[in-house]
Amino acid sequence: MTTRLLGAPVTRVEDPRLLRGEGRYLDDLGQDALEVAFVRSPHAHARVLDIDVDGVLEVPGVVAVYTYEDLLESDRDDGTHVSEPLPLLIPHPALHAPRTAYPLAREEVNHVGEAIAMVVARDRYVAEDACGRIVVRYEVLTPVVGLAAAREAAQAVHADVPDNVAAHLVQQVGDLAAAMAAAPRRHTLDLRVERSASMPLEGKGVYARWDTDEHTVRVYTSTQAATSVRAAVAAKLGLALNQVECIAPDIGGGFGVKIVHPWPEEVLVPWAARRLARAGGPREVKWVEDRREHFVSSAHERAQVQRVEVGFDDEGHLLAFDFTFWHDNGAYTPYGIIVPIITSTQVLGPYKPGAYRCEFFSMYTNTVIVTPYRGAGRPQGVYAMERAMDAIADATGLDRALVRERNLIQPDEMPYDHHLVFQDGRPLIYDSGDYPAGLAKLKALVGWEDFEAVREQARAQGRRVGIGLACYVEGTGPGPYEGAHVVVETSGKVKVATGLTSQGQGHQTAFAQVVADQLGVALRDVEVVTGDSRRFRYAVGTFASRAAVMSGSAMHIAAAKVREKALRVAAEALEVSVDDLELVDGAVSVKGTAPGSSGTSLSLGTIAVLANPLRYAFDEASQAATQFAVGDTSQAPVAPGEEPGLEASGYYSPQRSTFASGVHAVVVETDPLTAEITVLRYCVVHDCGTLINPRIVQGQVHGGVAQGVAGALYERMEYDEHGQLLNASFMDFLMPYATEVPRKVEIDHLQTPSPLNPLGIKGAGEAGVIPGMAVLASAIEDAEGFRIDAMPISPSELFHLRQAHERGELPSLTRAGRPKEFLP
Amino acid sequence: MTTADDPASGEQTLVVRLRVNGMWHEVRVPGRRLLSDALRHDLRLTGTHVGCEHGVCGACTVLLDGEPVRSCLLLAASADGHELTTVEGLAEPDGTLHPVQQAFVDCHGLQCGFCTPGFVMTIAAYLRENPDPDEDDALAACAGNLCRCTGYQNIKAAVLRAAELSRGTGR
Ligand code: FES
Ligand code: FES
């Protein structure tokens, strides 16, 4: 009997290949391709007066140099659209002043790192030499760096947007003003979050191969959205869609930054390949981003300044929530305002805030663009809400967990409609979840009720510890759709494809588990391909914890169709009713008989042969399907409504997102002398509905938690007032090593399946990172006894806060269960 | 090592002899060619990855005469005549995974796999000298490499698991 794979912690099928060094990442391909390097702006804000490329082509090994002028010429002569601004991927009515960059700068640069000239050469060394020979003259303009400068608007990033406001959105539910006025108590918080970034270990990269015979281009790119890059390249190059194929090979991590597309390089590299090929030259071109380029010319996230006003009663009930924030969107808005929209909606978490109002301003600054990084605006929203929950607890003298409990949406209130519009343009309706159960589990896991004893014990040893918790709800699996194709080959092997891409989430394993269960085959007989437009053309992409929900469901649907057909074909061949058959061990057999028994069982491979009536036999198996061998001569070989082959496509398109949830708790120790912050315990309770593979989900949580801790304690983009990124290397940007993450992550799962999809799945990819800043702020302030409002926090910042506290500039917290004026 | 001027580039090149995974190779490279690039692009052994090209992430770690080194910080020329082991050379000739590789499978020690060759090489060298690690050792063994995906928990577990497997196989 085939054992059920859904829910089994099987080891990953992709691992042995990757461990042997047989992965095919972008820079492993195109070994003979020409290589590209870019001249990038050293200024945050400048007019480009002149680009002198004289003599560059004489550098041995240099093949071509391009500037914006060449893009213009190409559009004029070749019908391309490369001199136009890059697309605005997600327009929104509130984004009243969208701006996107040109593939190569035209007249103006708006952040350090913006590409100005492109060199194609024999290899990267030579290309970089040549870049060094290009002289660009600039008129340097005053840059706008940071939200304070953007709001002040003494300077404008884009001259025609004088207030630097790209977007302004207000969403409101209920009568906020009345609810706030009526609330017995009110409190205001001013909060701040700094920039961080996805920072995958593999940067971006593009490799394009123009086929001179077929007039087609194959583009390999380290992307999260292969089918959409394909469409974008076709549009930019003025090609028909079927002249472009796009493949996401193995990808060394994404975390959001690779969902943006087309990056300038994704347009320019295929464009150059075609241009060179047409001129009779080489036709393979590759660009691989180096680490510094990744810091200054990809994308960042997170920076917001927030103001939260809450109205509440003495029992800690949240009655009114007024949330205003300023979001730093960097120099351009290619990805629209998805990140601030997510912040503004997911801020609500598992709570019922009574009346709610959110207003945000998305602001231009002369810095790298801001697009989703794992969590995508949720960490900031959760931070705002959870800081407020802690503040309400302190104001009312109630336990922090109790205040949260009193505001939770109850299971019998599901589905819960917040009457807001979510990031997918659909109503924000939580489909399912049991938030009280999650909080109870977390309290038990971390030992919430007993913590005062732990604190006392630590205090007796001269140590300072604190505990914090934070709840979140995460909208996952947004539409519009994903699809999958499942085919059983005559060998009995199952080949599966979906269009969305993988960046390490174990899709080849998880999707194979879904398909193998439906078809009753072994996991090793199912091969999954993702992100290859040659194999599956319709897809959206990998973001918002949607792959398992969307493609997992599509896999299930496609495989169910194949299953049904296999049963139908077998029933006919065995002359029995479908109801008497079962699909086990790679064969359809009469129930109660052993798979493989002659006369009562057909292997899937044989059924695949029978499903495709043939005229020509090419091997022994196919002889069985030729026209003199099979078939009722009174019937059409392929019955009306049927198609040849044992295969099917399936699509899943949900009405709206499904909502995962969880609660994290953390115990920290802060050094009384050095203010060093150590995470002693990190506890996670997590509900992502049905688990396809608990091992993979655990890995996702581990990785997310590490990024959450990183964002709270270590990582920030250090811009100076000139817009120079001072820490644009792994030497200076404090990405955690193993020594900086919690020694252990304690995880407990809760499973409330989603009613929205056939397997009950909710997304799991981002959960680990979301409450990181909130939970650490909560724990650090609990250890220290004064409020923490800005994240991330370094030991030296904590030290300075202590000094301010000692000087009386920072009030002490009062906290339930603690001495009135609590001294750590 | 012989040097010459490449007629196409005018750049001085050297012939470098490298013994990689037990096999001698001869490549003609410019003096500034990094060892990581020579391995990846001249010998086309792309299992060694480059995550930062400035010596911090450890993805490019290979063994030079048995010792882990960061191949992005070495010139190919400086490895002339030396013995190198890359991730491609770790499994048994019959394809059986090295205990560290197997431990990464068993413990889900990799996600995207980009950092993985560097970790595997580093840990393999570590365990040769410290065959009996405890949890602190496991942390130390992998504390010099960056991974953005796994949060390191399962990599630490893989160190312990690899030691356990090695005791079984005597490797
Ligand atoms: S690539 Fe060598 S250490 Fe990062
Ligand atoms: S597995 Fe992706 S960087 Fe380590």
JSON list of C-alpha atoms in Angstrom, two decimals, chain A residues 684-804:
[
{"chain": "A", "resi": 684, "resn": "VAL", "atom": "CA", "xyz": [6.93, 29.99, 17.92]},
{"chain": "A", "resi": 685, "resn": "VAL", "atom": "CA", "xyz": [3.37, 28.81, 17.63]},
{"chain": "A", "resi": 686, "resn": "HIS", "atom": "CA", "xyz": [2.36, 28.73, 14.05]},
{"chain": "A", "resi": 687, "resn": "ASP", "atom": "CA", "xyz": [-0.78, 27.87, 12.11]},
{"chain": "A", "resi": 688, "resn": "CYS", "atom": "CA", "xyz": [-0.41, 27.42, 8.38]},
{"chain": "A", "resi": 689, "resn": "GLY", "atom": "CA", "xyz": [-3.31, 25.02, 7.98]},
{"chain": "A", "resi": 690, "resn": "THR", "atom": "CA", "xyz": [-2.49, 21.64, 6.52]},
{"chain": "A", "resi": 691, "resn": "LEU", "atom": "CA", "xyz": [1.24, 20.92, 6.45]},
{"chain": "A", "resi": 692, "resn": "ILE", "atom": "CA", "xyz": [2.42, 19.30, 3.23]},
{"chain": "A", "resi": 693, "resn": "ASN", "atom": "CA", "xyz": [5.86, 18.63, 4.66]},
{"chain": "A", "resi": 694, "resn": "PRO", "atom": "CA", "xyz": [6.54, 19.55, 8.30]},
{"chain": "A", "resi": 695, "resn": "ARG", "atom": "CA", "xyz": [10.30, 19.38, 7.74]},
{"chain": "A", "resi": 696, "resn": "ILE", "atom": "CA", "xyz": [10.14, 22.05, 5.07]},
{"chain": "A", "resi": 697, "resn": "VAL", "atom": "CA", "xyz": [7.79, 24.21, 7.12]},
{"chain": "A", "resi": 698, "resn": "GLN", "atom": "CA", "xyz": [10.13, 23.96, 10.09]},
{"chain": "A", "resi": 699, "resn": "GLY", "atom": "CA", "xyz": [12.99, 25.12, 7.86]},
{"chain": "A", "resi": 700, "resn": "GLN", "atom": "CA", "xyz": [10.93, 28.05, 6.66]},
{"chain": "A", "resi": 701, "resn": "VAL", "atom": "CA", "xyz": [10.20, 29.05, 10.26]},
{"chain": "A", "resi": 702, "resn": "HIS", "atom": "CA", "xyz": [13.87, 28.74, 11.25]},
{"chain": "A", "resi": 703, "resn": "GLY", "atom": "CA", "xyz": [14.99, 30.91, 8.36]},
{"chain": "A", "resi": 704, "resn": "GLY", "atom": "CA", "xyz": [12.27, 33.47, 8.97]},
{"chain": "A", "resi": 705, "resn": "VAL", "atom": "CA", "xyz": [13.07, 33.73, 12.66]},
{"chain": "A", "resi": 706, "resn": "ALA", "atom": "CA", "xyz": [16.74, 34.34, 11.83]},
{"chain": "A", "resi": 707, "resn": "GLN", "atom": "CA", "xyz": [15.74, 37.19, 9.52]},
{"chain": "A", "resi": 708, "resn": "GLY", "atom": "CA", "xyz": [13.33, 38.53, 12.14]},
{"chain": "A", "resi": 709, "resn": "VAL", "atom": "CA", "xyz": [16.05, 38.61, 14.77]},
{"chain": "A", "resi": 710, "resn": "ALA", "atom": "CA", "xyz": [18.43, 40.12, 12.21]},
{"chain": "A", "resi": 711, "resn": "GLY", "atom": "CA", "xyz": [15.98, 42.92, 11.47]},
{"chain": "A", "resi": 712, "resn": "ALA", "atom": "CA", "xyz": [15.49, 43.61, 15.17]},
{"chain": "A", "resi": 713, "resn": "LEU", "atom": "CA", "xyz": [19.07, 43.50, 16.38]},
{"chain": "A", "resi": 714, "resn": "TYR", "atom": "CA", "xyz": [21.56, 43.76, 13.52]},
{"chain": "A", "resi": 715, "resn": "GLU", "atom": "CA", "xyz": [20.60, 44.77, 10.02]},
{"chain": "A", "resi": 716, "resn": "ARG", "atom": "CA", "xyz": [20.15, 48.28, 8.78]},
{"chain": "A", "resi": 717, "resn": "MET", "atom": "CA", "xyz": [21.11, 50.19, 5.67]},
{"chain": "A", "resi": 718, "resn": "GLU", "atom": "CA", "xyz": [23.45, 52.91, 6.82]},
{"chain": "A", "resi": 719, "resn": "TYR", "atom": "CA", "xyz": [22.96, 55.89, 4.49]},
{"chain": "A", "resi": 720, "resn": "ASP", "atom": "CA", "xyz": [24.85, 59.09, 5.08]},
{"chain": "A", "resi": 721, "resn": "GLU", "atom": "CA", "xyz": [23.40, 62.52, 4.32]},
{"chain": "A", "resi": 722, "resn": "HIS", "atom": "CA", "xyz": [24.83, 62.37, 0.80]},
{"chain": "A", "resi": 723, "resn": "GLY", "atom": "CA", "xyz": [22.91, 59.23, 0.05]},
{"chain": "A", "resi": 724, "resn": "GLN", "atom": "CA", "xyz": [25.98, 57.02, 0.15]},
{"chain": "A", "resi": 725, "resn": "LEU", "atom": "CA", "xyz": [25.34, 53.57, 1.49]},
{"chain": "A", "resi": 726, "resn": "LEU", "atom": "CA", "xyz": [28.15, 53.21, 4.00]},
{"chain": "A", "resi": 727, "resn": "ASN", "atom": "CA", "xyz": [27.79, 49.51, 4.68]},
{"chain": "A", "resi": 728, "resn": "ALA", "atom": "CA", "xyz": [27.36, 48.05, 1.21]},
{"chain": "A", "resi": 729, "resn": "SER", "atom": "CA", "xyz": [29.28, 44.86, 1.83]},
{"chain": "A", "resi": 730, "resn": "PHE", "atom": "CA", "xyz": [28.98, 41.71, 3.92]},
{"chain": "A", "resi": 731, "resn": "MET", "atom": "CA", "xyz": [31.88, 43.09, 5.90]},
{"chain": "A", "resi": 732, "resn": "ASP", "atom": "CA", "xyz": [29.81, 46.00, 7.18]},
{"chain": "A", "resi": 733, "resn": "PHE", "atom": "CA", "xyz": [26.19, 44.94, 6.86]},
{"chain": "A", "resi": 734, "resn": "LEU", "atom": "CA", "xyz": [25.58, 42.74, 9.88]},
{"chain": "A", "resi": 735, "resn": "MET", "atom": "CA", "xyz": [23.91, 39.74, 8.36]},
{"chain": "A", "resi": 736, "resn": "PRO", "atom": "CA", "xyz": [23.85, 37.16, 11.16]},
{"chain": "A", "resi": 737, "resn": "TYR", "atom": "CA", "xyz": [26.14, 34.18, 11.30]},
{"chain": "A", "resi": 738, "resn": "ALA", "atom": "CA", "xyz": [25.09, 31.14, 13.30]},
{"chain": "A", "resi": 739, "resn": "THR", "atom": "CA", "xyz": [26.42, 32.87, 16.41]},
{"chain": "A", "resi": 740, "resn": "GLU", "atom": "CA", "xyz": [23.93, 35.75, 16.10]},
{"chain": "A", "resi": 741, "resn": "VAL", "atom": "CA", "xyz": [20.72, 33.73, 15.83]},
{"chain": "A", "resi": 742, "resn": "PRO", "atom": "CA", "xyz": [18.94, 32.07, 18.75]},
{"chain": "A", "resi": 743, "resn": "ARG", "atom": "CA", "xyz": [20.60, 28.86, 19.84]},
{"chain": "A", "resi": 744, "resn": "LYS", "atom": "CA", "xyz": [17.33, 27.07, 19.40]},
{"chain": "A", "resi": 745, "resn": "VAL", "atom": "CA", "xyz": [13.88, 27.79, 18.01]},
{"chain": "A", "resi": 746, "resn": "GLU", "atom": "CA", "xyz": [11.08, 26.06, 19.91]},
{"chain": "A", "resi": 747, "resn": "ILE", "atom": "CA", "xyz": [8.10, 25.42, 17.63]},
{"chain": "A", "resi": 748, "resn": "ASP", "atom": "CA", "xyz": [4.57, 24.23, 18.22]},
{"chain": "A", "resi": 749, "resn": "HIS", "atom": "CA", "xyz": [2.06, 23.91, 15.38]},
{"chain": "A", "resi": 750, "resn": "LEU", "atom": "CA", "xyz": [-1.63, 24.45, 15.28]},
{"chain": "A", "resi": 751, "resn": "GLN", "atom": "CA", "xyz": [-3.52, 23.30, 12.20]},
{"chain": "A", "resi": 752, "resn": "THR", "atom": "CA", "xyz": [-6.75, 25.02, 11.23]},
{"chain": "A", "resi": 753, "resn": "PRO", "atom": "CA", "xyz": [-7.14, 24.09, 7.57]},
{"chain": "A", "resi": 754, "resn": "SER", "atom": "CA", "xyz": [-8.20, 26.76, 5.13]},
{"chain": "A", "resi": 755, "resn": "PRO", "atom": "CA", "xyz": [-11.69, 26.22, 3.73]},
{"chain": "A", "resi": 756, "resn": "LEU", "atom": "CA", "xyz": [-10.65, 28.05, 0.56]},
{"chain": "A", "resi": 757, "resn": "ASN", "atom": "CA", "xyz": [-8.52, 25.38, -1.10]},
{"chain": "A", "resi": 758, "resn": "PRO", "atom": "CA", "xyz": [-8.82, 21.63, -1.55]},
{"chain": "A", "resi": 759, "resn": "LEU", "atom": "CA", "xyz": [-5.92, 20.70, 0.72]},
{"chain": "A", "resi": 760, "resn": "GLY", "atom": "CA", "xyz": [-6.58, 23.27, 3.45]},
{"chain": "A", "resi": 761, "resn": "ILE", "atom": "CA", "xyz": [-3.17, 24.88, 3.01]},
{"chain": "A", "resi": 762, "resn": "LYS", "atom": "CA", "xyz": [-2.11, 28.31, 4.21]},
{"chain": "A", "resi": 763, "resn": "GLY", "atom": "CA", "xyz": [1.22, 29.86, 3.33]},
{"chain": "A", "resi": 764, "resn": "ALA", "atom": "CA", "xyz": [4.26, 29.36, 5.55]},
{"chain": "A", "resi": 765, "resn": "GLY", "atom": "CA", "xyz": [7.11, 31.17, 3.88]},
{"chain": "A", "resi": 766, "resn": "GLU", "atom": "CA", "xyz": [7.10, 34.50, 5.63]},
{"chain": "A", "resi": 767, "resn": "ALA", "atom": "CA", "xyz": [5.62, 33.75, 9.04]},
{"chain": "A", "resi": 768, "resn": "GLY", "atom": "CA", "xyz": [8.91, 33.38, 10.86]},
{"chain": "A", "resi": 769, "resn": "VAL", "atom": "CA", "xyz": [10.07, 36.89, 10.13]},
{"chain": "A", "resi": 770, "resn": "ILE", "atom": "CA", "xyz": [6.90, 38.84, 10.72]},
{"chain": "A", "resi": 771, "resn": "PRO", "atom": "CA", "xyz": [6.74, 39.38, 14.50]},
{"chain": "A", "resi": 772, "resn": "GLY", "atom": "CA", "xyz": [10.52, 39.56, 14.99]},
{"chain": "A", "resi": 773, "resn": "MET", "atom": "CA", "xyz": [10.88, 43.29, 15.63]},
{"chain": "A", "resi": 774, "resn": "ALA", "atom": "CA", "xyz": [7.71, 43.45, 17.71]},
{"chain": "A", "resi": 775, "resn": "VAL", "atom": "CA", "xyz": [8.58, 40.54, 19.96]},
{"chain": "A", "resi": 776, "resn": "LEU", "atom": "CA", "xyz": [12.15, 41.66, 20.56]},
{"chain": "A", "resi": 777, "resn": "ALA", "atom": "CA", "xyz": [11.13, 45.24, 21.30]},
{"chain": "A", "resi": 778, "resn": "SER", "atom": "CA", "xyz": [8.63, 43.86, 23.78]},
{"chain": "A", "resi": 779, "resn": "ALA", "atom": "CA", "xyz": [11.17, 41.65, 25.52]},
{"chain": "A", "resi": 780, "resn": "ILE", "atom": "CA", "xyz": [13.95, 44.24, 25.62]},
{"chain": "A", "resi": 781, "resn": "GLU", "atom": "CA", "xyz": [11.72, 46.86, 27.14]},
{"chain": "A", "resi": 782, "resn": "ASP", "atom": "CA", "xyz": [10.54, 44.27, 29.64]},
{"chain": "A", "resi": 783, "resn": "ALA", "atom": "CA", "xyz": [14.14, 43.62, 30.63]},
{"chain": "A", "resi": 784, "resn": "GLU", "atom": "CA", "xyz": [15.05, 47.29, 30.77]},
{"chain": "A", "resi": 785, "resn": "GLY", "atom": "CA", "xyz": [11.96, 48.94, 32.19]},
{"chain": "A", "resi": 786, "resn": "PHE", "atom": "CA", "xyz": [11.61, 51.70, 29.63]},
{"chain": "A", "resi": 787, "resn": "ARG", "atom": "CA", "xyz": [9.93, 51.91, 26.28]},
{"chain": "A", "resi": 788, "resn": "ILE", "atom": "CA", "xyz": [11.65, 50.85, 23.04]},
{"chain": "A", "resi": 789, "resn": "ASP", "atom": "CA", "xyz": [10.29, 52.68, 20.02]},
{"chain": "A", "resi": 790, "resn": "ALA", "atom": "CA", "xyz": [12.88, 52.31, 17.26]},
{"chain": "A", "resi": 791, "resn": "MET", "atom": "CA", "xyz": [14.06, 49.15, 15.57]},
{"chain": "A", "resi": 792, "resn": "PRO", "atom": "CA", "xyz": [16.58, 47.72, 14.99]},
{"chain": "A", "resi": 793, "resn": "ILE", "atom": "CA", "xyz": [18.33, 48.32, 18.27]},
{"chain": "A", "resi": 794, "resn": "SER", "atom": "CA", "xyz": [22.05, 47.85, 18.76]},
{"chain": "A", "resi": 795, "resn": "PRO", "atom": "CA", "xyz": [23.82, 47.50, 22.11]},
{"chain": "A", "resi": 796, "resn": "SER", "atom": "CA", "xyz": [25.15, 51.05, 21.82]},
{"chain": "A", "resi": 797, "resn": "GLU", "atom": "CA", "xyz": [21.67, 52.41, 21.15]},
{"chain": "A", "resi": 798, "resn": "LEU", "atom": "CA", "xyz": [20.36, 50.51, 24.14]},
{"chain": "A", "resi": 799, "resn": "PHE", "atom": "CA", "xyz": [23.21, 51.90, 26.19]},
{"chain": "A", "resi": 800, "resn": "HIS", "atom": "CA", "xyz": [22.28, 55.45, 25.19]},
{"chain": "A", "resi": 801, "resn": "LEU", "atom": "CA", "xyz": [18.65, 54.81, 26.02]},
{"chain": "A", "resi": 802, "resn": "ARG", "atom": "CA", "xyz": [19.75, 53.65, 29.47]},
{"chain": "A", "resi": 803, "resn": "GLN", "atom": "CA", "xyz": [21.65, 56.88, 29.94]},
{"chain": "A", "resi": 804, "resn": "ALA", "atom": "CA", "xyz": [18.63, 58.89, 28.86]}
]
